[in-house]
Short mmCIF file of C-alpha atoms in Angstrom, two decimals:
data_model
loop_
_atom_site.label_atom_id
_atom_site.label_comp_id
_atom_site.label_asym_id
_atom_site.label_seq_id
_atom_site.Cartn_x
_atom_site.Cartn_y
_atom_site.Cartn_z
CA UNK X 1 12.19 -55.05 151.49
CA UNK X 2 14.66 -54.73 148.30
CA UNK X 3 16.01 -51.63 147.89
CA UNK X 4 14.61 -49.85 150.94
CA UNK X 5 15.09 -52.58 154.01
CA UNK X 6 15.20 -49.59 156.18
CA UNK X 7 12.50 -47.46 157.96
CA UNK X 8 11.80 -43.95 156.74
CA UNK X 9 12.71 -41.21 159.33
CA UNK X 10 10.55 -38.53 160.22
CA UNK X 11 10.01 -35.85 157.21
CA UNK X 12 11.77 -37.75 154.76
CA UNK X 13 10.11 -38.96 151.57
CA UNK X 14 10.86 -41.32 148.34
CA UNK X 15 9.86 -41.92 144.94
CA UNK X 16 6.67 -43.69 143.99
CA UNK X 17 7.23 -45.85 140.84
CA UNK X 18 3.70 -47.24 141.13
CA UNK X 19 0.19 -45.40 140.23
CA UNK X 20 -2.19 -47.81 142.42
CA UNK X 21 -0.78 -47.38 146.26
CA UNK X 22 -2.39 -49.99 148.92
CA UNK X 23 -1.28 -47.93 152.35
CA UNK X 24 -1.39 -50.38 154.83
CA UNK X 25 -1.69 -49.72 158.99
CA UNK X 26 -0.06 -52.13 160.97
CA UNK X 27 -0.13 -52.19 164.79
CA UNK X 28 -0.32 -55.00 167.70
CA UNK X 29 -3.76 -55.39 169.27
CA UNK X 30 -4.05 -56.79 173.06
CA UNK X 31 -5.85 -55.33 176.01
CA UNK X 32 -6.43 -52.03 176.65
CA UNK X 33 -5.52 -51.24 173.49
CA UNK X 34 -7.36 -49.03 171.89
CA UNK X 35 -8.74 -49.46 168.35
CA UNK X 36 -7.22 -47.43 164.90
CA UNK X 37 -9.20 -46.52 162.03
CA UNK X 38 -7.36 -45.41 158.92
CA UNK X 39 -8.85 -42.49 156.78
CA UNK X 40 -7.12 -40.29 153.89
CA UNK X 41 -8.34 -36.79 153.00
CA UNK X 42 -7.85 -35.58 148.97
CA UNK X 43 -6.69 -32.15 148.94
CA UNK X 44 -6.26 -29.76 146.25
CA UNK X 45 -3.05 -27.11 145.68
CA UNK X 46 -4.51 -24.79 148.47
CA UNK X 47 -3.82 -27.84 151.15
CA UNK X 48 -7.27 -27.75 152.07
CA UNK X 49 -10.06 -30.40 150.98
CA UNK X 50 -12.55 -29.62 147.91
CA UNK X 51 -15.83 -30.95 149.19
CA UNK X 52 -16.77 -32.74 152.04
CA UNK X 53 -16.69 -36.04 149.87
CA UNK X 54 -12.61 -35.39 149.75
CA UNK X 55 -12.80 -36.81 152.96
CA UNK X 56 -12.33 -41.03 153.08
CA UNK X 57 -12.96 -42.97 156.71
CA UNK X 58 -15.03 -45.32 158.26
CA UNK X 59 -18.47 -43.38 157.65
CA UNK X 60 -17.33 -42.72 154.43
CA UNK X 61 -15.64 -45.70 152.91
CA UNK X 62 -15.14 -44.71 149.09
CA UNK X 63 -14.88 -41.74 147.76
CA UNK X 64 -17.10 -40.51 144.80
CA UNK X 65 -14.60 -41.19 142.53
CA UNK X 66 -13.95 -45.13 143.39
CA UNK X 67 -10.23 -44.15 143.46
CA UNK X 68 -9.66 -44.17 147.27
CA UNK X 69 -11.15 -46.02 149.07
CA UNK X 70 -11.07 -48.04 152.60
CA UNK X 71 -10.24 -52.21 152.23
CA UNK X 72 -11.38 -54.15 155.25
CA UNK X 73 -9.55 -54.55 158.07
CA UNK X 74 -7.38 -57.77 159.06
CA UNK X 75 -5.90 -59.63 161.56
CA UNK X 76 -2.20 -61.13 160.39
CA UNK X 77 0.37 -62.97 162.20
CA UNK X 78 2.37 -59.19 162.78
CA UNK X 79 -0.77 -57.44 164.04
CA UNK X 80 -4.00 -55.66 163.09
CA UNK X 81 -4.49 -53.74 159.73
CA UNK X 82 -6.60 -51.20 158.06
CA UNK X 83 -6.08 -50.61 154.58
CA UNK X 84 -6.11 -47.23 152.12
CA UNK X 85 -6.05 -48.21 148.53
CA UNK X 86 -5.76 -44.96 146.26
CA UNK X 87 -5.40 -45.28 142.61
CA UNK X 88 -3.27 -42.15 142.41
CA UNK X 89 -2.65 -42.25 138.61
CA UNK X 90 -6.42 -41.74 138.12
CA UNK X 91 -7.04 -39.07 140.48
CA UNK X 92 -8.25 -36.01 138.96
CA UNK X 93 -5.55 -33.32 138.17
CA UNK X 94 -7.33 -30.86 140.64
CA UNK X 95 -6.25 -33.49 143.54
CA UNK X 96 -2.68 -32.93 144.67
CA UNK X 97 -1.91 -34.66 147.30
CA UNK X 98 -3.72 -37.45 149.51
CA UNK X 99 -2.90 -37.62 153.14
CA UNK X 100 -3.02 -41.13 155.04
CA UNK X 101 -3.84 -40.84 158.65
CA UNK X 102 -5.09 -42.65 161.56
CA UNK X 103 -7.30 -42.18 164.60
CA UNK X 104 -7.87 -44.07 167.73
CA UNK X 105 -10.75 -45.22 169.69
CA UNK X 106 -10.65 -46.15 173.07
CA UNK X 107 -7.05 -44.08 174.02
CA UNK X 108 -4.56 -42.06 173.29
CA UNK X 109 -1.70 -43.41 170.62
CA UNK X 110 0.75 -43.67 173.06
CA UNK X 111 -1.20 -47.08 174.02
CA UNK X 112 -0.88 -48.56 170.84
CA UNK X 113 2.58 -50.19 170.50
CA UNK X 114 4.12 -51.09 166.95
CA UNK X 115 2.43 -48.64 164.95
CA UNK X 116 3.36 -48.28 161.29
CA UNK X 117 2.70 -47.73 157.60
CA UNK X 118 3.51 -49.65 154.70
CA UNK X 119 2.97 -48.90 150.84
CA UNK X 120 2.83 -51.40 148.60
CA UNK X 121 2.39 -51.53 144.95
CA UNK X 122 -1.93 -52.42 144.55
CA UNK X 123 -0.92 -53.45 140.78
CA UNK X 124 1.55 -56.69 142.33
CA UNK X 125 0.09 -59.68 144.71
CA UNK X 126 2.34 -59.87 147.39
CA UNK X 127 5.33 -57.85 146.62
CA UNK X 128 7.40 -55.91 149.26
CA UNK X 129 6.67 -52.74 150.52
CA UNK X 130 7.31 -49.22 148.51
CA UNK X 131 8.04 -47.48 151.84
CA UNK X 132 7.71 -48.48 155.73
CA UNK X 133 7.50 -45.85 158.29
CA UNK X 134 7.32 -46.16 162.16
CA UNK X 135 4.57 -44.10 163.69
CA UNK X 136 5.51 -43.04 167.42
CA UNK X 137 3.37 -40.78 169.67
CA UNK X 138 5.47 -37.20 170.26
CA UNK X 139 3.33 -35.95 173.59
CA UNK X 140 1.33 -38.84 174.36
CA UNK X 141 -2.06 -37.13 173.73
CA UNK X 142 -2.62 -37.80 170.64
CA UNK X 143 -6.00 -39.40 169.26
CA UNK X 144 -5.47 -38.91 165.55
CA UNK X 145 -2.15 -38.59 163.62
CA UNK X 146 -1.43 -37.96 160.28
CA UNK X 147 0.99 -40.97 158.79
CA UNK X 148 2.49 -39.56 156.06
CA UNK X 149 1.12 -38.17 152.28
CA UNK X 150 1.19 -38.84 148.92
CA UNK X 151 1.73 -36.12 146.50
CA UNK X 152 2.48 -34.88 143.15
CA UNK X 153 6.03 -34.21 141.98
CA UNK X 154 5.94 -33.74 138.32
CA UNK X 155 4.62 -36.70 136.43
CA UNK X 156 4.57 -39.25 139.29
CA UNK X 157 4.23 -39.64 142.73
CA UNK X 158 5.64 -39.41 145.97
CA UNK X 159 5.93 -40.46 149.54
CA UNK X 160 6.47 -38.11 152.91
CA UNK X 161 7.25 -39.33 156.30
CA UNK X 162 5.09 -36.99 158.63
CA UNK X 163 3.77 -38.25 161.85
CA UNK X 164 2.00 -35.44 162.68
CA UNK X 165 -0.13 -35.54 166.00
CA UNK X 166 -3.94 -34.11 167.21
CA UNK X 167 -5.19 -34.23 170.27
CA UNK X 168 -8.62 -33.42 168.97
CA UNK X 169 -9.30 -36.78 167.53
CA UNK X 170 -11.12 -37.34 164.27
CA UNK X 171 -12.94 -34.19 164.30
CA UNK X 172 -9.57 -32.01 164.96
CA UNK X 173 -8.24 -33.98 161.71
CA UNK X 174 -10.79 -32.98 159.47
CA UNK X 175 -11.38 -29.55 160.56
CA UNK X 176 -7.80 -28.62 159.87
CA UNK X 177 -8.12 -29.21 156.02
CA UNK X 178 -11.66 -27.58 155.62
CA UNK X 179 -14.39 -30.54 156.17
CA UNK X 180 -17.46 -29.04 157.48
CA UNK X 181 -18.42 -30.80 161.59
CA UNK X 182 -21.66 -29.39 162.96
CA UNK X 183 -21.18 -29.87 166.50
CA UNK X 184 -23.62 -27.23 167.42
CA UNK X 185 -27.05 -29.20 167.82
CA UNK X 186 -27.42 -30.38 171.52
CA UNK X 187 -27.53 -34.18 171.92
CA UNK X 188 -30.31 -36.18 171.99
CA UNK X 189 -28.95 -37.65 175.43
CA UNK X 190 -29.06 -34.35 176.86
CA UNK X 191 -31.63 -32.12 175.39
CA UNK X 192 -34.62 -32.34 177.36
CA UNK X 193 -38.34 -32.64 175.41
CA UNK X 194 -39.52 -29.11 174.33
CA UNK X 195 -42.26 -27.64 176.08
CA UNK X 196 -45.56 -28.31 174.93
CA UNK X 197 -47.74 -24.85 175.03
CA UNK X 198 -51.00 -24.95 176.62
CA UNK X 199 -54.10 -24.33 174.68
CA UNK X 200 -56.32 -21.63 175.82
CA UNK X 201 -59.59 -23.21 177.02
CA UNK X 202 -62.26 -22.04 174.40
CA UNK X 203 -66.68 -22.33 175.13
CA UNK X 204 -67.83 -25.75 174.08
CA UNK X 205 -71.22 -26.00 172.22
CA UNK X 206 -74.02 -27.81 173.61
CA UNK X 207 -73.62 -31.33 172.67
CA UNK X 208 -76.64 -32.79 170.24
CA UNK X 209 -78.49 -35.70 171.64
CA UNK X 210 -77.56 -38.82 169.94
CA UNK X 211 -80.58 -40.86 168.67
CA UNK X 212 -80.82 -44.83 169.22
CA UNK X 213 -80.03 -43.43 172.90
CA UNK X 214 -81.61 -42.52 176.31
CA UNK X 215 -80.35 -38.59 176.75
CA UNK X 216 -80.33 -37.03 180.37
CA UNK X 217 -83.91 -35.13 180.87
CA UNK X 218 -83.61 -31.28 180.78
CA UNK X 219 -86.04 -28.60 179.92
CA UNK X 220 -84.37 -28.29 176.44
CA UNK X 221 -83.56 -31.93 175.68
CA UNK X 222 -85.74 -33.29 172.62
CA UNK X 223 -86.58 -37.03 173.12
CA UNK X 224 -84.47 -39.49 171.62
CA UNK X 225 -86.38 -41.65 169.33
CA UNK X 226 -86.38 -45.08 169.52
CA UNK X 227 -85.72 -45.44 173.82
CA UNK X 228 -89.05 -44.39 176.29
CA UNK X 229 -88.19 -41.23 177.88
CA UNK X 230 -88.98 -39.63 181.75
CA UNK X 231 -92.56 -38.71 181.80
CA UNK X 232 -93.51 -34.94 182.10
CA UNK X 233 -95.91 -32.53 181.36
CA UNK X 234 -93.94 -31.06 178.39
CA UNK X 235 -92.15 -34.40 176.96
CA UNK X 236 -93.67 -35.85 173.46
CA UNK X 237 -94.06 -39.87 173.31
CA UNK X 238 -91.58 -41.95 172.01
CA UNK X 239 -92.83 -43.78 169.22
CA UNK X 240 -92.72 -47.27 169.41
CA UNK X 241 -92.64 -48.17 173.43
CA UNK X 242 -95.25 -47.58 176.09
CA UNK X 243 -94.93 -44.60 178.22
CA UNK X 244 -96.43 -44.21 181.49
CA UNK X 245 -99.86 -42.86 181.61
CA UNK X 246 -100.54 -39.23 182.63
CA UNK X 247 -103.71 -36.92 181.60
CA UNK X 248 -101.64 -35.27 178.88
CA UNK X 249 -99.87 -38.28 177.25
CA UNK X 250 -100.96 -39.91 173.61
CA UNK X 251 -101.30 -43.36 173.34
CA UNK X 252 -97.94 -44.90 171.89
CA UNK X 253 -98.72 -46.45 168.17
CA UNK X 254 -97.69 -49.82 167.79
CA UNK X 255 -98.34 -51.21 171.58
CA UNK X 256 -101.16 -51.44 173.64
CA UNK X 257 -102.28 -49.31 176.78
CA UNK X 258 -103.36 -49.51 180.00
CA UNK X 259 -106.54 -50.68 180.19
CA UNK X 260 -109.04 -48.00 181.91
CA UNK X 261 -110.62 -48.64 185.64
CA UNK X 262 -113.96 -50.38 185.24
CA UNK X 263 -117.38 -48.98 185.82
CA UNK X 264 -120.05 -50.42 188.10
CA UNK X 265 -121.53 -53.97 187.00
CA UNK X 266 -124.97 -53.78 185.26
CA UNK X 267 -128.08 -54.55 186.58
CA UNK X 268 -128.92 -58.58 185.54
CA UNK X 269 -132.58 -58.03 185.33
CA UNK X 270 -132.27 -54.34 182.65
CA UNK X 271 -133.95 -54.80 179.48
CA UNK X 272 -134.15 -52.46 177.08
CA UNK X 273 -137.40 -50.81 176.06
CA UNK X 274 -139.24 -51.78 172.89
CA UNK X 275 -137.34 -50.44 169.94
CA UNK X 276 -139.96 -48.85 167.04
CA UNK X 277 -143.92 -50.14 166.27
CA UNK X 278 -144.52 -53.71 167.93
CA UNK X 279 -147.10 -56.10 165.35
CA UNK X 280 -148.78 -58.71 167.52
CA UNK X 281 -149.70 -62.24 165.57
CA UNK X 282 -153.45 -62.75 166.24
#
């Protein structure tokens, strides 16, 4: 780079000249490594975030303002990169600084070898960086680490050096400048199915007969229409079909009975007697 070849240490910081910053994370994949995911976090003069929305990362790709926002990541000839591009000139005065971190996935960042961050100026294809700083793990445990920030200084901007580890990961991160994580609802992989109450078994009523259908024969069943029924003393005919004969049933309308038991045959040589006054023909 021209100007400023060297790395930044630790807590320094230099002069922004640009107002769109493209912060670029830079690290060498292979196996076992684990993954990084660059985020940024807008924070007002308190340190502390102003909504929710302040916060920028993989869930959250833009913020509501369009000025920062995440870029795709890469794969270069160097390394792996995931990109922060944060049009700091048209921030909103409330915003005064934006901090540029990175979390891993997978491991801790002492596993991920040649991690740094490089600022560029968004406004020029291809130019050299602004500012290159060297990201190393201080303990070993840490799953998130803030890179550096940028921040106001009058009418422009500048860069900070911080490399600032959490073991807490993402969620650590975010809680220390005031996003709102509701980690208190049990997961769905462990909370059981909520007990179902049982419903107090309540009289049923005495079920209608259905008509078009042969019901079961009890003393208060009313024949079905339609289908013949069990003969007894107190059942009605069904209309329409033949019911078995007994001395109290009606004939069925429609169909014909039974035919009675025949009498005795008549006598072949009965006449019947003269019917009224008989004129003989002389």
């Amino acid at each position: 780079m021209t100007g400023m070849t060297h790395a930044m240490p630790k807590g320094s910081n230099v002069p922004l000249g640009a107002t769109s910053i493209r912060a670029v994370l830079r690290w060498t994949p292979g196996a076992g490594v684990p993954d990084v995911d660059a985020s940024a976090l807008l924070l007002g003069t308190d340190g502390r975030v102003r909504a929710d929305e302040d916060f920028v990362f993989y869930n959250q790709p833009r913020h509501p303002s369009g000025f920062v926002r995440l870029l795709p990541k890469k794969r270069t000839a160097e390394g792996l990169t995931d990109t922060v591009q944060a049009d700091v000139g048209s921030l909103d005065a409330s915003v005064d600084q934006v901090v540029l971190a990175a979390s891993s996935d997978g491991g801790t960042f002492s596993g991920v070898p040649d991690l740094r961050i490089m600022l560029y100026d968004a406004a020029v294809p291809d130019g050299e960086p602004l500012a290159v700083f060297d990201v190393r793990a201080e303990t070993g445990e840490e799953t998130a680490v803030i890179c550096g920030e940028l921040y106001r200084r009058g009418e422009g901007w500048k860069f900070r050096a911080v490399g600032q580890g959490y073991p807490t990961g993402l969620i650590g991160l975010a809680t220390a400048f005031g996003i709102s994580v509701d980690d208190s609802e049990p997961s769905a992989a462990t909370a059981g199915p909520a007990p179902q109450a049982q419903p107090e078994a309540q009289p049923q009523p005495q079920a209608e007969p259905s008509y078009g259908y042969p019901q079961p024969a009890s003393p208060a069943a009313q024949p079905a229409y339609g289908y013949p029924q069990p003969a007894s003393p107190t059942t009605q005919p069904a209309y329409g079909y033949p019911q078995p004969a007994s001395p109290v049933t009606q004939p069925a309308y429609g169909y014909p009975q039974p035919a009675a038991a025949a009498g005795p045959a008549p006598d072949p040589d009965f006449r019947l007697p003269p019917m009224g006054p008989q004129f003989i023909r002389h």
